[in-house]
Amino acid sequence: MSATRYLLILPLMAVAAYVALVGLIYLSQRALLYPGAGATPVPEHPSWGETVHIKTPDGEMLQGLYSQGDSDKPCVLLFFGNGDRLDNYAFLAQALTTRRIGLLAISYRGYPGSTGSPSEQGLLTDGIAAFDWLSAHGGSEIIVLGRSLGTGVAVNTAAKRPAAGVILVSPYLSVLSVAQTHYPFLPVEVLLKDPFRSDLNIGKVGQPKLFLHGRLDDSIPLSSGQALYRMAPEPKRMLIYDGAGHNDILNDRMVGDVIRFVEALQGNRP
């Protein structure tokens, strides 16, 4: 092959490789976005709470863990991150239990113990179903807590249901904006199936809000959480943890801030 012909073919090969990469990412994006989904066995004896099952309006069955608090105390409804599991939150359940505060955490559709396959619309439906189940069974005020991917579920749930308060740990403006940050060389806006546009919903969340973010977060940049915070209506507060990243934000300081927020909300009730 002559050098001239090779130089002509090389750009075509680069274009073909790029198109193949785009196609691969498009087809595998939900596996990338929901790494915790799958048939991983659920512990027979969970590390906290009792196992509950919640049916969604579209026929899926969600597994959850529920630790009931006192009737005069609020209950926290937890939506975890995309690679998380129910049994990872014993530390939070135990801390809340010492204050007689309840906790319900759900395993999204397609995640261990639950039926179906994950998608944005599916997870948002799961969030509403969990709130409605807890409202019917708990009888106390509900404070929605979302972490990472779960903040999008929390924002949507609080926009559509009468939560008493909202806690967002490592929130994002949208999954779309985060993906654009991590993959600037891809046409993410065209490719992404599940954009989780919290920026379009946060204006409807008038409840008291606590934003928590690690300054060193390299998964969801602090700038994304700050942008969502600026868009949020009052009342709101943001705490930035200088030494924390994305995963090590789940520490005693965070738990203490969560408990103080929950108890302050209750203390402000007439």
mmCIF file of C-alpha atoms in Angstrom:
data_model
loop_
_atom_site.group_PDB
_atom_site.id
_atom_site.type_symbol
_atom_site.label_atom_id
_atom_site.label_comp_id
_atom_site.label_asym_id
_atom_site.label_seq_id
_atom_site.Cartn_x
_atom_site.Cartn_y
_atom_site.Cartn_z
ATOM 1 C CA MET A 1 0.000 0.000 0.000
ATOM 2 C CA SER A 2 1.379 3.382 -0.992
ATOM 3 C CA ALA A 3 1.917 6.074 1.588
ATOM 4 C CA THR A 4 -0.629 8.312 -0.144
ATOM 5 C CA ARG A 5 -3.309 5.645 -0.099
ATOM 6 C CA TYR A 6 -2.552 4.856 3.550
ATOM 7 C CA LEU A 7 -2.963 8.505 4.489
ATOM 8 C CA LEU A 8 -6.332 8.528 2.763
ATOM 9 C CA ILE A 9 -7.534 5.374 4.490
ATOM 10 C CA LEU A 10 -6.304 6.325 7.963
ATOM 11 C CA PRO A 11 -9.013 8.971 8.610
ATOM 12 C CA LEU A 12 -11.689 6.496 7.498
ATOM 13 C CA MET A 13 -10.339 3.928 9.948
ATOM 14 C CA ALA A 14 -10.406 6.510 12.735
ATOM 15 C CA VAL A 15 -14.019 7.408 11.907
ATOM 16 C CA ALA A 16 -15.005 3.734 11.847
ATOM 17 C CA ALA A 17 -13.345 3.160 15.220
ATOM 18 C CA TYR A 18 -15.134 6.174 16.708
ATOM 19 C CA VAL A 19 -18.498 5.037 15.360
ATOM 20 C CA ALA A 20 -17.876 1.565 16.806
ATOM 21 C CA LEU A 21 -17.008 3.093 20.191
ATOM 22 C CA VAL A 22 -20.151 5.223 20.157
ATOM 23 C CA GLY A 23 -22.247 2.172 19.291
ATOM 24 C CA LEU A 24 -20.676 0.094 22.037
ATOM 25 C CA ILE A 25 -21.285 2.760 24.679
ATOM 26 C CA TYR A 26 -24.859 3.287 23.499
ATOM 27 C CA LEU A 27 -25.630 -0.423 23.791
ATOM 28 C CA SER A 28 -23.886 -0.864 27.155
ATOM 29 C CA GLN A 29 -24.865 2.426 28.814
ATOM 30 C CA ARG A 30 -27.377 0.940 31.238
ATOM 31 C CA ALA A 31 -24.851 -1.642 32.398
ATOM 32 C CA LEU A 32 -22.490 1.274 33.051
ATOM 33 C CA LEU A 33 -25.121 3.427 34.760
ATOM 34 C CA TYR A 34 -26.572 0.637 36.926
ATOM 35 C CA PRO A 35 -23.571 -1.513 37.941
ATOM 36 C CA GLY A 36 -25.333 -2.761 41.077
ATOM 37 C CA ALA A 37 -28.146 -4.397 39.108
ATOM 38 C CA GLY A 38 -28.144 -8.141 38.637
ATOM 39 C CA ALA A 39 -28.776 -11.426 40.346
ATOM 40 C CA THR A 40 -26.354 -10.990 43.241
ATOM 41 C CA PRO A 41 -27.743 -13.042 46.136
ATOM 42 C CA VAL A 42 -29.512 -11.149 48.887
ATOM 43 C CA PRO A 43 -28.368 -12.078 52.416
ATOM 44 C CA GLU A 44 -30.842 -14.458 54.031
ATOM 45 C CA HIS A 45 -30.402 -12.618 57.304
ATOM 46 C CA PRO A 46 -30.020 -8.883 56.629
ATOM 47 C CA SER A 47 -27.694 -6.814 58.770
ATOM 48 C CA TRP A 48 -30.505 -4.474 59.765
ATOM 49 C CA GLY A 49 -34.265 -4.088 59.593
ATOM 50 C CA GLU A 50 -36.952 -6.448 58.387
ATOM 51 C CA THR A 51 -37.465 -7.466 54.775
ATOM 52 C CA VAL A 52 -40.507 -5.935 53.073
ATOM 53 C CA HIS A 53 -41.889 -6.187 49.553
ATOM 54 C CA ILE A 54 -43.443 -3.288 47.675
ATOM 55 C CA LYS A 55 -45.459 -3.674 44.490
ATOM 56 C CA THR A 56 -45.126 -0.918 41.904
ATOM 57 C CA PRO A 57 -48.002 0.372 39.750
ATOM 58 C CA ASP A 58 -46.456 -1.283 36.678
ATOM 59 C CA GLY A 59 -46.268 -4.715 38.292
ATOM 60 C CA GLU A 60 -42.711 -5.009 39.598
ATOM 61 C CA MET A 61 -41.928 -6.227 43.105
ATOM 62 C CA LEU A 62 -39.302 -4.341 45.080
ATOM 63 C CA GLN A 63 -37.445 -5.684 48.064
ATOM 64 C CA GLY A 64 -36.738 -3.294 50.893
ATOM 65 C CA LEU A 65 -35.402 -3.211 54.416
ATOM 66 C CA TYR A 66 -37.466 -1.402 56.999
ATOM 67 C CA SER A 67 -36.579 -0.356 60.523
ATOM 68 C CA GLN A 68 -39.645 1.167 62.145
ATOM 69 C CA GLY A 69 -39.161 4.107 64.498
ATOM 70 C CA ASP A 70 -41.464 5.552 67.108
ATOM 71 C CA SER A 71 -44.845 6.754 65.888
ATOM 72 C CA ASP A 72 -44.087 10.327 66.912
ATOM 73 C CA LYS A 73 -40.746 10.335 65.046
ATOM 74 C CA PRO A 74 -40.165 10.785 61.305
ATOM 75 C CA CYS A 75 -38.982 8.019 59.011
ATOM 76 C CA VAL A 76 -36.170 8.366 56.479
ATOM 77 C CA LEU A 77 -36.768 6.948 52.993
ATOM 78 C CA LEU A 78 -33.411 6.084 51.419
ATOM 79 C CA PHE A 79 -32.602 5.884 47.700
ATOM 80 C CA PHE A 80 -29.040 4.617 47.368
ATOM 81 C CA GLY A 81 -26.342 4.985 44.706
ATOM 82 C CA ASN A 82 -26.045 3.078 41.446
ATOM 83 C CA GLY A 83 -23.615 0.428 42.709
ATOM 84 C CA ASP A 84 -25.010 0.103 46.210
ATOM 85 C CA ARG A 85 -26.881 -2.520 48.228
ATOM 86 C CA LEU A 86 -29.479 -2.464 50.979
ATOM 87 C CA ASP A 87 -27.274 -4.209 53.503
ATOM 88 C CA ASN A 88 -24.589 -1.503 53.227
ATOM 89 C CA TYR A 89 -26.647 0.860 55.377
ATOM 90 C CA ALA A 90 -26.602 -0.864 58.748
ATOM 91 C CA PHE A 91 -24.477 2.021 60.056
ATOM 92 C CA LEU A 92 -27.208 4.529 59.196
ATOM 93 C CA ALA A 93 -30.064 2.340 60.435
ATOM 94 C CA GLN A 94 -28.340 1.799 63.777
ATOM 95 C CA ALA A 95 -27.625 5.508 64.232
ATOM 96 C CA LEU A 96 -31.231 6.410 63.448
ATOM 97 C CA THR A 97 -32.558 3.666 65.705
ATOM 98 C CA THR A 98 -30.709 5.133 68.689
ATOM 99 C CA ARG A 99 -32.776 8.290 68.085
ATOM 100 C CA ARG A 100 -35.954 6.210 67.528
ATOM 101 C CA ILE A 101 -36.092 7.361 63.886
ATOM 102 C CA GLY A 102 -37.211 4.856 61.242
ATOM 103 C CA LEU A 103 -35.520 3.932 57.956
ATOM 104 C CA LEU A 104 -36.808 2.342 54.749
ATOM 105 C CA ALA A 105 -34.373 1.552 51.948
ATOM 106 C CA ILE A 106 -35.465 -0.030 48.675
ATOM 107 C CA SER A 107 -33.626 -2.124 46.135
ATOM 108 C CA TYR A 108 -34.486 -0.613 42.744
ATOM 109 C CA ARG A 109 -36.048 -2.769 40.054
ATOM 110 C CA GLY A 110 -33.425 -5.085 38.582
ATOM 111 C CA TYR A 111 -31.294 -4.793 41.708
ATOM 112 C CA PRO A 112 -30.822 -7.729 44.111
ATOM 113 C CA GLY A 113 -34.131 -8.991 45.463
ATOM 114 C CA SER A 114 -36.310 -6.959 43.078
ATOM 115 C CA THR A 115 -37.847 -7.847 39.736
ATOM 116 C CA GLY A 116 -37.534 -6.023 36.431
ATOM 117 C CA SER A 117 -34.757 -4.049 34.751
ATOM 118 C CA PRO A 118 -33.516 -0.590 35.737
ATOM 119 C CA SER A 119 -34.278 2.541 33.740
ATOM 120 C CA GLU A 120 -34.871 6.161 34.667
ATOM 121 C CA GLN A 121 -38.635 5.913 34.418
ATOM 122 C CA GLY A 122 -38.557 2.643 36.314
ATOM 123 C CA LEU A 123 -36.515 4.040 39.202
ATOM 124 C CA LEU A 124 -38.712 7.139 39.437
ATOM 125 C CA THR A 125 -41.757 4.866 39.605
ATOM 126 C CA ASP A 126 -40.029 2.837 42.324
ATOM 127 C CA GLY A 127 -39.446 5.994 44.365
ATOM 128 C CA ILE A 128 -43.117 6.976 44.300
ATOM 129 C CA ALA A 129 -44.198 3.407 45.136
ATOM 130 C CA ALA A 130 -41.847 3.318 48.123
ATOM 131 C CA PHE A 131 -43.122 6.662 49.432
ATOM 132 C CA ASP A 132 -46.735 5.555 49.096
ATOM 133 C CA TRP A 133 -46.024 2.233 50.844
ATOM 134 C CA LEU A 134 -44.260 3.976 53.706
ATOM 135 C CA SER A 135 -47.012 6.569 53.980
ATOM 136 C CA ALA A 136 -49.583 3.779 54.322
ATOM 137 C CA HIS A 137 -47.565 1.630 56.737
ATOM 138 C CA GLY A 138 -45.515 4.044 58.791
ATOM 139 C CA GLY A 139 -47.984 6.746 59.718
ATOM 140 C CA SER A 140 -45.253 9.297 60.439
ATOM 141 C CA GLU A 141 -43.631 12.097 58.464
ATOM 142 C CA ILE A 142 -41.274 10.997 55.711
ATOM 143 C CA ILE A 143 -37.895 12.562 54.999
ATOM 144 C CA VAL A 144 -36.464 11.575 51.627
ATOM 145 C CA LEU A 145 -32.726 10.897 51.458
ATOM 146 C CA GLY A 146 -30.977 10.285 48.153
ATOM 147 C CA ARG A 147 -27.346 9.450 47.568
ATOM 148 C CA SER A 148 -25.530 9.875 44.236
ATOM 149 C CA LEU A 149 -27.816 8.398 41.523
ATOM 150 C CA GLY A 150 -30.554 8.173 44.164
ATOM 151 C CA THR A 151 -30.658 11.964 44.500
ATOM 152 C CA GLY A 152 -32.502 12.088 41.185
ATOM 153 C CA VAL A 153 -35.081 9.648 42.556
ATOM 154 C CA ALA A 154 -35.319 11.688 45.762
ATOM 155 C CA VAL A 155 -35.835 14.994 43.945
ATOM 156 C CA ASN A 156 -38.560 13.520 41.739
ATOM 157 C CA THR A 157 -40.295 11.881 44.718
ATOM 158 C CA ALA A 158 -40.256 15.071 46.795
ATOM 159 C CA ALA A 159 -41.575 17.044 43.832
ATOM 160 C CA LYS A 160 -44.595 14.726 43.608
ATOM 161 C CA ARG A 161 -45.225 13.670 47.194
ATOM 162 C CA PRO A 162 -45.534 15.574 50.528
ATOM 163 C CA ALA A 163 -42.151 14.727 52.024
ATOM 164 C CA ALA A 164 -41.344 16.629 55.210
ATOM 165 C CA GLY A 165 -37.772 17.272 54.098
ATOM 166 C CA VAL A 166 -35.127 16.261 51.569
ATOM 167 C CA ILE A 167 -31.481 15.253 52.058
ATOM 168 C CA LEU A 168 -29.268 15.016 48.975
ATOM 169 C CA VAL A 169 -25.851 13.405 49.379
ATOM 170 C CA SER A 170 -23.531 13.980 46.382
ATOM 171 C CA PRO A 171 -26.305 15.335 44.140
ATOM 172 C CA TYR A 172 -26.010 16.243 40.471
ATOM 173 C CA LEU A 173 -27.575 18.789 38.176
ATOM 174 C CA SER A 174 -28.396 15.879 35.880
ATOM 175 C CA VAL A 175 -26.845 12.579 34.878
ATOM 176 C CA LEU A 176 -26.630 14.134 31.432
ATOM 177 C CA SER A 177 -24.362 16.930 32.646
ATOM 178 C CA VAL A 178 -22.166 14.522 34.625
ATOM 179 C CA ALA A 179 -21.822 12.239 31.594
ATOM 180 C CA GLN A 180 -20.865 15.226 29.444
ATOM 181 C CA THR A 181 -18.120 16.044 31.962
ATOM 182 C CA HIS A 182 -16.701 12.514 31.916
ATOM 183 C CA TYR A 183 -17.164 11.870 28.183
ATOM 184 C CA PRO A 184 -16.638 15.205 26.422
ATOM 185 C CA PHE A 185 -15.637 13.405 23.207
ATOM 186 C CA LEU A 186 -19.034 11.699 22.835
ATOM 187 C CA PRO A 187 -22.427 13.086 21.699
ATOM 188 C CA VAL A 188 -23.868 12.248 25.110
ATOM 189 C CA GLU A 189 -27.024 14.325 24.702
ATOM 190 C CA VAL A 190 -28.034 12.198 21.720
ATOM 191 C CA LEU A 191 -26.955 8.865 23.171
ATOM 192 C CA LEU A 192 -28.162 8.994 26.768
ATOM 193 C CA LYS A 193 -31.367 7.094 27.527
ATOM 194 C CA ASP A 194 -31.632 8.056 31.213
ATOM 195 C CA PRO A 195 -30.669 11.730 31.722
ATOM 196 C CA PHE A 196 -32.175 12.106 35.240
ATOM 197 C CA ARG A 197 -32.848 15.838 34.917
ATOM 198 C CA SER A 198 -32.937 16.938 38.546
ATOM 199 C CA ASP A 199 -32.458 20.479 37.279
ATOM 200 C CA LEU A 200 -35.964 20.354 35.799
ATOM 201 C CA ASN A 201 -37.545 19.109 39.051
ATOM 202 C CA ILE A 202 -35.722 20.880 41.866
ATOM 203 C CA GLY A 203 -37.804 24.041 41.484
ATOM 204 C CA LYS A 204 -40.871 22.015 42.529
ATOM 205 C CA VAL A 205 -39.237 20.875 45.778
ATOM 206 C CA GLY A 206 -40.313 23.475 48.305
ATOM 207 C CA GLN A 207 -39.571 21.383 51.390
ATOM 208 C CA PRO A 208 -36.531 22.091 53.610
ATOM 209 C CA LYS A 209 -33.447 20.699 51.886
ATOM 210 C CA LEU A 210 -29.982 19.660 53.052
ATOM 211 C CA PHE A 211 -27.252 19.270 50.426
ATOM 212 C CA LEU A 212 -24.091 17.329 51.368
ATOM 213 C CA HIS A 213 -21.097 17.044 49.026
ATOM 214 C CA GLY A 214 -17.426 16.108 49.206
ATOM 215 C CA ARG A 215 -15.037 18.704 47.825
ATOM 216 C CA LEU A 216 -12.825 15.916 46.423
ATOM 217 C CA ASP A 217 -15.645 14.057 44.659
ATOM 218 C CA ASP A 218 -14.340 12.899 41.275
ATOM 219 C CA SER A 219 -17.490 10.967 40.320
ATOM 220 C CA ILE A 220 -20.039 13.762 40.681
ATOM 221 C CA PRO A 221 -18.154 17.064 40.707
ATOM 222 C CA LEU A 222 -18.912 19.474 43.515
ATOM 223 C CA SER A 223 -19.731 22.065 40.847
ATOM 224 C CA SER A 224 -22.688 19.924 39.717
ATOM 225 C CA GLY A 225 -24.101 19.711 43.245
ATOM 226 C CA GLN A 226 -23.558 23.437 43.760
ATOM 227 C CA ALA A 227 -25.361 24.229 40.505
ATOM 228 C CA LEU A 228 -28.388 22.216 41.658
ATOM 229 C CA TYR A 229 -28.250 23.931 45.050
ATOM 230 C CA ARG A 230 -28.339 27.373 43.432
ATOM 231 C CA MET A 231 -31.451 26.388 41.476
ATOM 232 C CA ALA A 232 -33.253 25.018 44.543
ATOM 233 C CA PRO A 233 -35.846 27.206 46.266
ATOM 234 C CA GLU A 234 -35.540 28.087 49.938
ATOM 235 C CA PRO A 235 -35.371 26.738 52.593
ATOM 236 C CA LYS A 236 -32.063 25.029 51.883
ATOM 237 C CA ARG A 237 -28.578 24.522 53.277
ATOM 238 C CA MET A 238 -25.404 23.077 51.793
ATOM 239 C CA LEU A 239 -22.502 21.499 53.700
ATOM 240 C CA ILE A 240 -19.234 20.802 51.889
ATOM 241 C CA TYR A 241 -16.845 18.231 53.371
ATOM 242 C CA ASP A 242 -13.336 19.396 52.520
ATOM 243 C CA GLY A 243 -11.547 16.074 52.944
ATOM 244 C CA ALA A 244 -14.211 13.792 51.441
ATOM 245 C CA GLY A 245 -14.677 12.302 48.000
ATOM 246 C CA HIS A 246 -17.590 10.327 46.592
ATOM 247 C CA ASN A 247 -17.577 7.212 48.772
ATOM 248 C CA ASP A 248 -15.863 8.296 51.970
ATOM 249 C CA ILE A 249 -18.534 10.948 52.520
ATOM 250 C CA LEU A 250 -20.505 8.156 54.204
ATOM 251 C CA ASN A 251 -18.970 8.731 57.617
ATOM 252 C CA ASP A 252 -19.909 9.666 61.171
ATOM 253 C CA ARG A 253 -19.967 13.364 60.333
ATOM 254 C CA MET A 254 -22.516 12.804 57.568
ATOM 255 C CA VAL A 255 -24.687 10.665 59.848
ATOM 256 C CA GLY A 256 -24.572 13.365 62.512
ATOM 257 C CA ASP A 257 -25.583 16.053 60.017
ATOM 258 C CA VAL A 258 -28.458 13.881 58.794
ATOM 259 C CA ILE A 259 -29.742 13.287 62.321
ATOM 260 C CA ARG A 260 -29.480 16.969 63.230
ATOM 261 C CA PHE A 261 -31.439 17.935 60.118
ATOM 262 C CA VAL A 262 -34.151 15.348 60.803
ATOM 263 C CA GLU A 263 -34.528 16.325 64.448
ATOM 264 C CA ALA A 264 -34.501 20.045 63.639
ATOM 265 C CA LEU A 265 -37.379 19.517 61.223
ATOM 266 C CA GLN A 266 -39.353 17.746 63.920
ATOM 267 C CA GLY A 267 -38.503 20.441 66.445
ATOM 268 C CA ASN A 268 -39.879 23.118 64.131
ATOM 269 C CA ARG A 269 -43.290 21.456 63.879
ATOM 270 C CA PRO A 270 -46.072 23.277 65.727
#
